Short mmCIF file of C-alpha atoms and ligand atoms in Angstrom, two decimals:
data_model
loop_
_atom_site.label_atom_id
_atom_site.label_comp_id
_atom_site.label_asym_id
_atom_site.label_seq_id
_atom_site.Cartn_x
_atom_site.Cartn_y
_atom_site.Cartn_z
CA UNK A 1 -7.69 22.63 25.87
CA UNK A 2 -11.02 20.90 24.16
CA UNK A 3 -14.26 22.06 26.48
CA UNK A 4 -17.92 20.33 26.08
CA UNK A 5 -18.74 22.97 23.89
CA UNK A 6 -15.46 24.02 21.75
CA UNK A 7 -15.25 22.86 18.59
CA UNK A 8 -12.76 20.27 19.01
CA UNK A 9 -14.75 18.04 21.08
CA UNK A 10 -18.15 18.75 18.29
CA UNK A 11 -15.82 16.88 15.61
CA UNK A 12 -14.39 14.78 18.12
CA UNK A 13 -18.10 13.34 18.59
CA UNK A 14 -19.35 13.30 15.22
CA UNK A 15 -16.71 11.31 14.32
CA UNK A 16 -17.55 8.64 16.73
CA UNK A 17 -21.22 9.00 15.62
CA UNK A 18 -20.47 8.70 12.25
CA UNK A 19 -17.73 5.22 13.42
CA UNK A 20 -20.75 4.07 14.87
CA UNK A 21 -22.97 4.48 12.14
CA UNK A 22 -19.76 2.16 10.10
CA UNK A 23 -19.83 -0.57 12.56
CA UNK A 24 -23.95 -0.74 12.58
CA UNK A 25 -23.22 -1.92 8.58
CA UNK A 26 -19.92 -3.68 9.11
CA UNK A 27 -21.58 -6.16 11.65
CA UNK A 28 -24.57 -6.93 9.22
CA UNK A 29 -21.80 -7.24 6.21
CA UNK A 30 -19.13 -9.49 8.68
CA UNK A 31 -20.96 -12.42 8.04
CA UNK A 32 -19.75 -16.22 6.51
CA UNK A 33 -18.68 -16.14 3.14
CA UNK A 34 -17.84 -12.74 2.80
CA UNK A 35 -14.89 -11.14 1.33
CA UNK A 36 -12.80 -9.05 3.28
CA UNK A 37 -12.06 -6.36 0.66
CA UNK A 38 -16.43 -6.04 0.00
CA UNK A 39 -16.25 -5.24 4.07
CA UNK A 40 -13.50 -2.79 3.80
CA UNK A 41 -14.91 -1.58 0.50
CA UNK A 42 -18.96 -1.40 2.06
CA UNK A 43 -17.21 0.57 4.77
CA UNK A 44 -14.95 3.13 2.84
CA UNK A 45 -18.34 3.66 0.67
CA UNK A 46 -19.89 3.94 3.49
CA UNK A 47 -17.82 6.68 5.67
CA UNK A 48 -18.94 8.58 2.26
CA UNK A 49 -22.56 8.32 2.21
CA UNK A 50 -22.70 8.92 5.94
CA UNK A 51 -20.93 11.60 6.95
CA UNK A 52 -21.78 13.39 3.23
CA UNK A 53 -18.05 13.69 3.05
CA UNK A 54 -17.29 15.48 6.11
CA UNK A 55 -15.89 12.99 7.43
CA UNK A 56 -13.04 10.78 6.50
CA UNK A 57 -11.16 7.75 7.50
CA UNK A 58 -8.74 8.00 9.71
CA UNK A 59 -6.74 4.23 8.62
CA UNK A 60 -7.52 1.57 6.32
CA UNK A 61 -10.25 -0.84 8.23
CA UNK A 62 -8.12 -2.74 10.14
CA UNK A 63 -9.55 -6.47 9.12
CA UNK A 64 -7.38 -9.06 11.15
CA UNK A 65 -8.31 -12.38 11.16
CA UNK A 66 -7.40 -15.36 14.05
CA UNK A 67 -4.01 -14.86 15.04
CA UNK A 68 -3.61 -11.91 13.35
CA UNK A 69 -4.10 -9.29 16.00
CA UNK A 70 -4.29 -5.80 13.76
CA UNK A 71 -2.90 -4.13 10.83
CA UNK A 72 -4.54 -6.26 7.91
CA UNK A 73 -6.03 -4.96 5.22
CA UNK A 74 -7.51 -6.66 2.18
CA UNK A 75 -4.74 -5.40 -1.16
CA UNK A 76 -6.43 -5.13 -4.19
CA UNK A 77 -7.86 -8.37 -5.71
CA UNK A 78 -7.49 -10.17 -2.25
CA UNK A 79 -9.82 -12.74 -2.48
CA UNK A 80 -9.72 -13.97 1.85
CA UNK A 81 -13.30 -14.79 2.85
CA UNK A 82 -14.42 -14.10 6.12
CA UNK A 83 -15.37 -17.94 7.52
CA UNK A 84 -17.58 -19.73 9.59
CA UNK A 85 -14.97 -20.76 12.33
CA UNK A 86 -12.84 -17.33 11.88
CA UNK A 87 -12.70 -14.39 14.87
CA UNK A 88 -12.59 -11.10 12.74
CA UNK A 89 -11.31 -7.86 14.20
CA UNK A 90 -13.25 -4.88 12.74
CA UNK A 91 -11.25 -1.72 13.80
CA UNK A 92 -12.21 1.75 11.98
CA UNK A 93 -11.37 5.25 12.70
CA UNK A 94 -12.80 8.43 11.36
CA UNK A 95 -11.70 11.67 11.39
CA UNK A 96 -13.60 15.53 11.13
CA UNK A 97 -10.44 17.63 10.08
CA UNK A 98 -8.47 15.05 12.19
CA UNK A 99 -10.10 14.85 14.91
CA UNK A 100 -10.10 10.76 15.60
CA UNK A 101 -12.42 8.37 16.64
CA UNK A 102 -11.07 4.71 16.77
CA UNK A 103 -12.89 1.73 17.66
CA UNK A 104 -13.22 -1.84 16.79
CA UNK A 105 -15.30 -4.87 17.46
CA UNK A 106 -14.77 -8.60 17.49
CA UNK A 107 -17.23 -11.13 15.19
CA UNK A 108 -17.18 -15.17 15.07
CA UNK A 109 -20.05 -16.32 12.99
CA UNK A 110 -19.73 -20.08 14.32
CA UNK A 111 -20.08 -18.70 17.96
CA UNK A 112 -16.52 -21.08 18.87
CA UNK A 113 -15.12 -18.21 20.22
CA UNK A 114 -17.88 -16.28 22.25
CA UNK A 115 -16.04 -16.65 25.57
CA UNK A 116 -12.70 -14.58 23.90
CA UNK A 117 -15.07 -12.08 22.50
CA UNK A 118 -16.88 -11.16 25.95
CA UNK A 119 -13.89 -11.27 27.95
CA UNK A 120 -12.02 -8.16 25.26
CA UNK A 121 -15.48 -6.34 25.10
CA UNK A 122 -15.57 -6.81 28.98
CA UNK A 123 -11.88 -5.58 29.38
CA UNK A 124 -12.80 -2.66 27.48
CA UNK A 125 -16.28 -2.07 29.48
CA UNK A 126 -14.66 -2.30 32.85
CA UNK A 127 -11.81 0.16 32.20
CA UNK A 128 -14.11 2.67 29.87
CA UNK A 129 -16.40 2.51 33.42
CA UNK A 130 -12.94 3.90 35.53
CA UNK A 131 -12.03 6.22 32.95
CA UNK A 132 -12.53 10.05 34.34
CA UNK A 133 -9.78 12.61 35.39
CA UNK A 134 -7.00 12.01 37.29
CA UNK A 135 -7.28 8.30 37.37
CA UNK A 136 -3.61 6.02 36.80
CA UNK A 137 -3.09 4.90 33.58
CA UNK A 138 -1.43 2.02 35.07
CA UNK A 139 -4.63 1.21 37.32
CA UNK A 140 -6.85 0.51 34.02
CA UNK A 141 -4.58 -1.73 32.50
CA UNK A 142 -4.32 -3.73 35.72
CA UNK A 143 -7.81 -3.43 35.63
CA UNK A 144 -8.08 -4.55 31.70
CA UNK A 145 -5.57 -7.53 32.94
CA UNK A 146 -7.54 -8.78 35.68
CA UNK A 147 -10.81 -8.87 33.52
CA UNK A 148 -9.34 -11.10 31.11
CA UNK A 149 -7.45 -13.47 33.29
CA UNK A 150 -10.92 -13.67 35.38
CA UNK A 151 -11.97 -15.13 32.13
CA UNK A 152 -9.34 -17.91 31.51
CA UNK A 153 -7.25 -16.01 28.81
CA UNK A 154 -4.27 -14.09 28.91
CA UNK A 155 -3.89 -9.75 27.83
CA UNK A 156 -1.27 -9.08 24.59
CA UNK A 157 0.91 -7.70 26.95
CA UNK A 158 2.82 -5.46 23.75
CA UNK A 159 -0.28 -4.08 22.54
CA UNK A 160 -1.44 -0.79 23.90
CA UNK A 161 -4.25 1.55 24.49
CA UNK A 162 -3.07 5.39 23.50
CA UNK A 163 -3.83 9.22 23.35
CA UNK A 164 -4.67 10.64 20.29
CA UNK A 165 -4.40 13.81 18.75
CA UNK A 166 -5.36 15.84 15.63
CA UNK A 167 -4.08 14.09 12.81
CA UNK A 168 -2.09 11.16 15.05
CA UNK A 169 -3.90 8.02 15.77
CA UNK A 170 -0.85 7.14 18.01
CA UNK A 171 -0.13 9.99 20.77
CA UNK A 172 1.05 9.38 24.11
CA UNK A 173 0.37 8.17 27.10
CA UNK A 174 0.28 4.26 25.86
CA UNK A 175 -2.52 2.55 27.59
CA UNK A 176 -1.25 -0.84 28.47
CA UNK A 177 -3.63 -3.81 28.96
CA UNK A 178 -1.45 -5.17 31.97
CA UNK A 179 -0.70 -3.38 35.33
CA UNK A 180 2.35 -1.53 35.61
CA UNK A 181 3.48 1.34 37.55
CA UNK A 182 2.32 3.96 35.18
CA UNK A 183 1.31 6.70 37.71
CA UNK A 184 0.28 9.44 34.68
CA UNK A 185 -3.00 10.45 34.60
CA UNK A 186 -6.13 10.73 32.12
CA UNK A 187 -6.20 14.52 31.67
CA UNK A 188 -9.24 16.95 31.20
CA UNK A 189 -9.43 17.66 27.72
CA UNK A 190 -8.13 14.92 25.57
CA UNK A 191 -9.06 12.16 24.31
CA UNK A 192 -8.42 7.91 24.74
CA UNK A 193 -8.71 4.84 23.20
CA UNK A 194 -8.98 2.14 25.36
CA UNK A 195 -8.16 -0.89 24.01
CA UNK A 196 -7.87 -4.51 25.32
CA UNK A 197 -6.81 -7.52 23.52
CA UNK A 198 -7.46 -10.96 24.95
CA UNK A 199 -6.01 -14.37 23.61
CA UNK A 200 -5.59 -18.06 24.40
CA UNK A 201 -2.12 -17.99 23.32
CA UNK A 202 0.67 -16.59 25.48
CA UNK A 203 -0.19 -12.46 25.08
CA UNK A 204 2.55 -11.66 22.89
CA UNK A 205 2.53 -10.26 18.95
CA UNK A 206 5.49 -10.36 16.76
CA UNK A 207 5.50 -8.52 13.27
CA UNK A 208 5.31 -10.59 10.49
CA UNK A 209 6.92 -10.13 6.85
CA UNK A 210 3.74 -9.03 5.31
CA UNK A 211 2.80 -4.61 5.14
CA UNK A 212 -0.46 -3.62 3.69
CA UNK A 213 -0.84 -0.45 5.82
CA UNK A 214 1.99 2.75 5.59
CA UNK A 215 1.85 5.81 6.61
CA UNK A 216 4.60 9.36 5.71
CA UNK A 217 7.38 8.77 8.21
CA UNK A 218 10.11 11.80 6.76
CA UNK A 219 8.70 13.03 3.53
CA UNK A 220 12.44 14.58 1.48
CA UNK A 221 13.07 14.47 -2.05
CA UNK A 222 12.70 11.13 -4.25
CA UNK A 223 15.05 10.89 -8.04
CA UNK A 224 12.20 8.55 -8.67
CA UNK A 225 9.67 10.25 -10.69
CA UNK A 226 7.26 7.18 -9.32
CA UNK A 227 8.17 7.89 -6.11
CA UNK A 228 7.55 11.53 -6.40
CA UNK A 229 4.14 11.24 -8.16
CA UNK A 230 3.03 8.66 -5.26
CA UNK A 231 4.95 10.59 -2.24
CA UNK A 232 3.00 13.79 -3.76
CA UNK A 233 -0.01 12.18 -3.58
CA UNK A 234 -0.24 10.45 -0.12
CA UNK A 235 1.56 13.69 1.12
CA UNK A 236 -1.65 16.30 -0.32
CA UNK A 237 -4.62 12.91 1.04
CA UNK A 238 -3.48 11.21 4.05
CA UNK A 239 -0.86 13.74 5.82
CA UNK A 240 0.68 11.94 8.71
CA UNK A 241 -2.24 9.44 8.76
CA UNK A 242 -1.78 5.97 7.50
CA UNK A 243 -3.04 4.66 4.03
CA UNK A 244 -3.58 1.57 2.54
CA UNK A 245 -1.18 0.40 -0.42
CA UNK A 246 -4.76 -0.45 -2.71
CA UNK A 247 -5.73 2.91 -1.83
CA UNK A 248 -2.47 4.84 -4.01
CA UNK A 249 -3.42 2.03 -7.06
CA UNK A 250 -6.94 3.20 -6.81
CA UNK A 251 -6.05 6.80 -7.18
CA UNK A 252 -2.70 6.75 -9.55
CA UNK A 253 -2.23 4.88 -12.95
CA UNK A 254 0.95 2.62 -13.11
CA UNK A 255 2.17 -0.82 -14.19
CA UNK A 256 3.39 -3.86 -11.73
CA UNK A 257 6.84 -1.94 -12.38
CA UNK A 258 6.15 1.40 -11.74
CA UNK A 259 4.86 0.82 -8.43
CA UNK A 260 6.96 -1.46 -6.92
CA UNK A 261 9.98 1.32 -7.75
CA UNK A 262 7.55 3.95 -5.92
CA UNK A 263 7.38 1.49 -3.08
CA UNK A 264 10.83 0.42 -2.70
CA UNK A 265 12.21 3.89 -3.59
CA UNK A 266 10.01 5.44 -0.78
CA UNK A 267 10.53 2.88 1.91
CA UNK A 268 14.85 2.58 1.24
CA UNK A 269 14.57 6.58 1.82
CA UNK A 270 12.24 6.36 4.84
CA UNK A 271 9.83 8.76 3.14
CA UNK A 272 7.37 6.19 3.91
CA UNK A 273 6.94 3.97 6.65
CA UNK A 274 5.03 0.04 7.18
CA UNK A 275 3.06 -0.97 9.23
CA UNK A 276 3.47 -4.91 8.89
CA UNK A 277 0.42 -7.42 10.24
CA UNK A 278 1.20 -8.57 13.95
CA UNK A 279 0.46 -12.05 15.18
CA UNK A 280 0.07 -13.37 18.31
CA UNK A 281 3.49 -15.43 18.40
CA UNK A 282 1.66 -18.96 19.56
CA UNK A 283 -0.09 -19.02 16.53
CA UNK A 284 -3.77 -19.01 18.65
CA UNK A 285 -6.50 -16.58 18.56
CA UNK A 286 -6.71 -13.00 19.68
CA UNK A 287 -9.72 -10.88 20.30
CA UNK A 288 -10.02 -7.04 20.37
CA UNK A 289 -12.74 -4.44 21.57
CA UNK A 290 -11.83 -0.69 21.55
CA UNK A 291 -13.77 2.60 21.96
CA UNK A 292 -12.22 6.11 22.63
CA UNK A 293 -13.49 8.45 24.84
CA UNK A 294 -13.02 12.02 25.37
CA UNK A 295 -12.88 13.60 29.05
CA UNK A 296 -14.68 16.88 29.79
CA UNK A 297 -16.85 18.52 32.56
CA UNK A 298 -15.32 15.66 35.05
CA UNK A 299 -15.87 12.64 33.20
CA UNK A 300 -15.53 10.79 29.90
CA UNK A 301 -18.14 10.60 27.05
CA UNK A 302 -17.53 7.49 24.91
CA UNK A 303 -17.31 9.26 21.26
CA UNK A 304 -19.07 5.74 19.57
CA UNK A 305 -22.27 5.57 21.90
MN1 MN B 1 -8.49 1.32 16.10
MN1 MN B 2 -6.76 2.81 18.63
#
């Protein structure tokens, strides 16, 4: 149980404070003409500077464009550039000793999608303002759905907010972005991320064939030496947290052939799992807003202020 004076609470709050600073930097960075890879690298550099090594990213910064709702992060040598009319979701996670703050914002340099961005931001704001211990999770979803629809858009029905636990980016319960009969309640002493997604499409995402983000699934013995080397590195460095393929090759020197074998063997043995890029099924544009709250003293405190 987390109380206001507990070490865990301090770590959650610290993670949120650092994340707030990274968001400010990323907002300045997310301008037309900028490479997504440079935005990601600056977040990665930023977390080291801002936290003086006390915090780390909880997952690769998600820089999903337009109809991609989540799980895109630039690969090595990625030349993708943010264009004027793009809608970019910047989703960052920071942890201090495994206690995670998870938050995102959307940007669109040309402002064509200002209304769509406002819909997810307002839904988040409304959901956060009703959050406190004892509030039913189904009612939060209802508020998010109502807000997004009142702006003329659809919530993404198969993406949800979630609980957070130490070294767990997605813990129970899931918090739907639509009304449902979930009568579980928000509980004192726990952390939750609310993350409404709004779209001018149908409101469902599908997994695409592309995967840039991975996590340990069930580590076990593998025969291939390259696979073993990669597995040992990610187990030690990221534990159960998601990582980018790029992060491996920034740390382990392997040629193209060895890299392919290593990843293929680890996936085949189900030592690691993938998080495929999620795209809106009608190919329409998606916005996202997210913050994490920690419940203590009978109320919800936002980790990113
Ligand atoms: Mn997130
Ligand atoms: Mn989240």
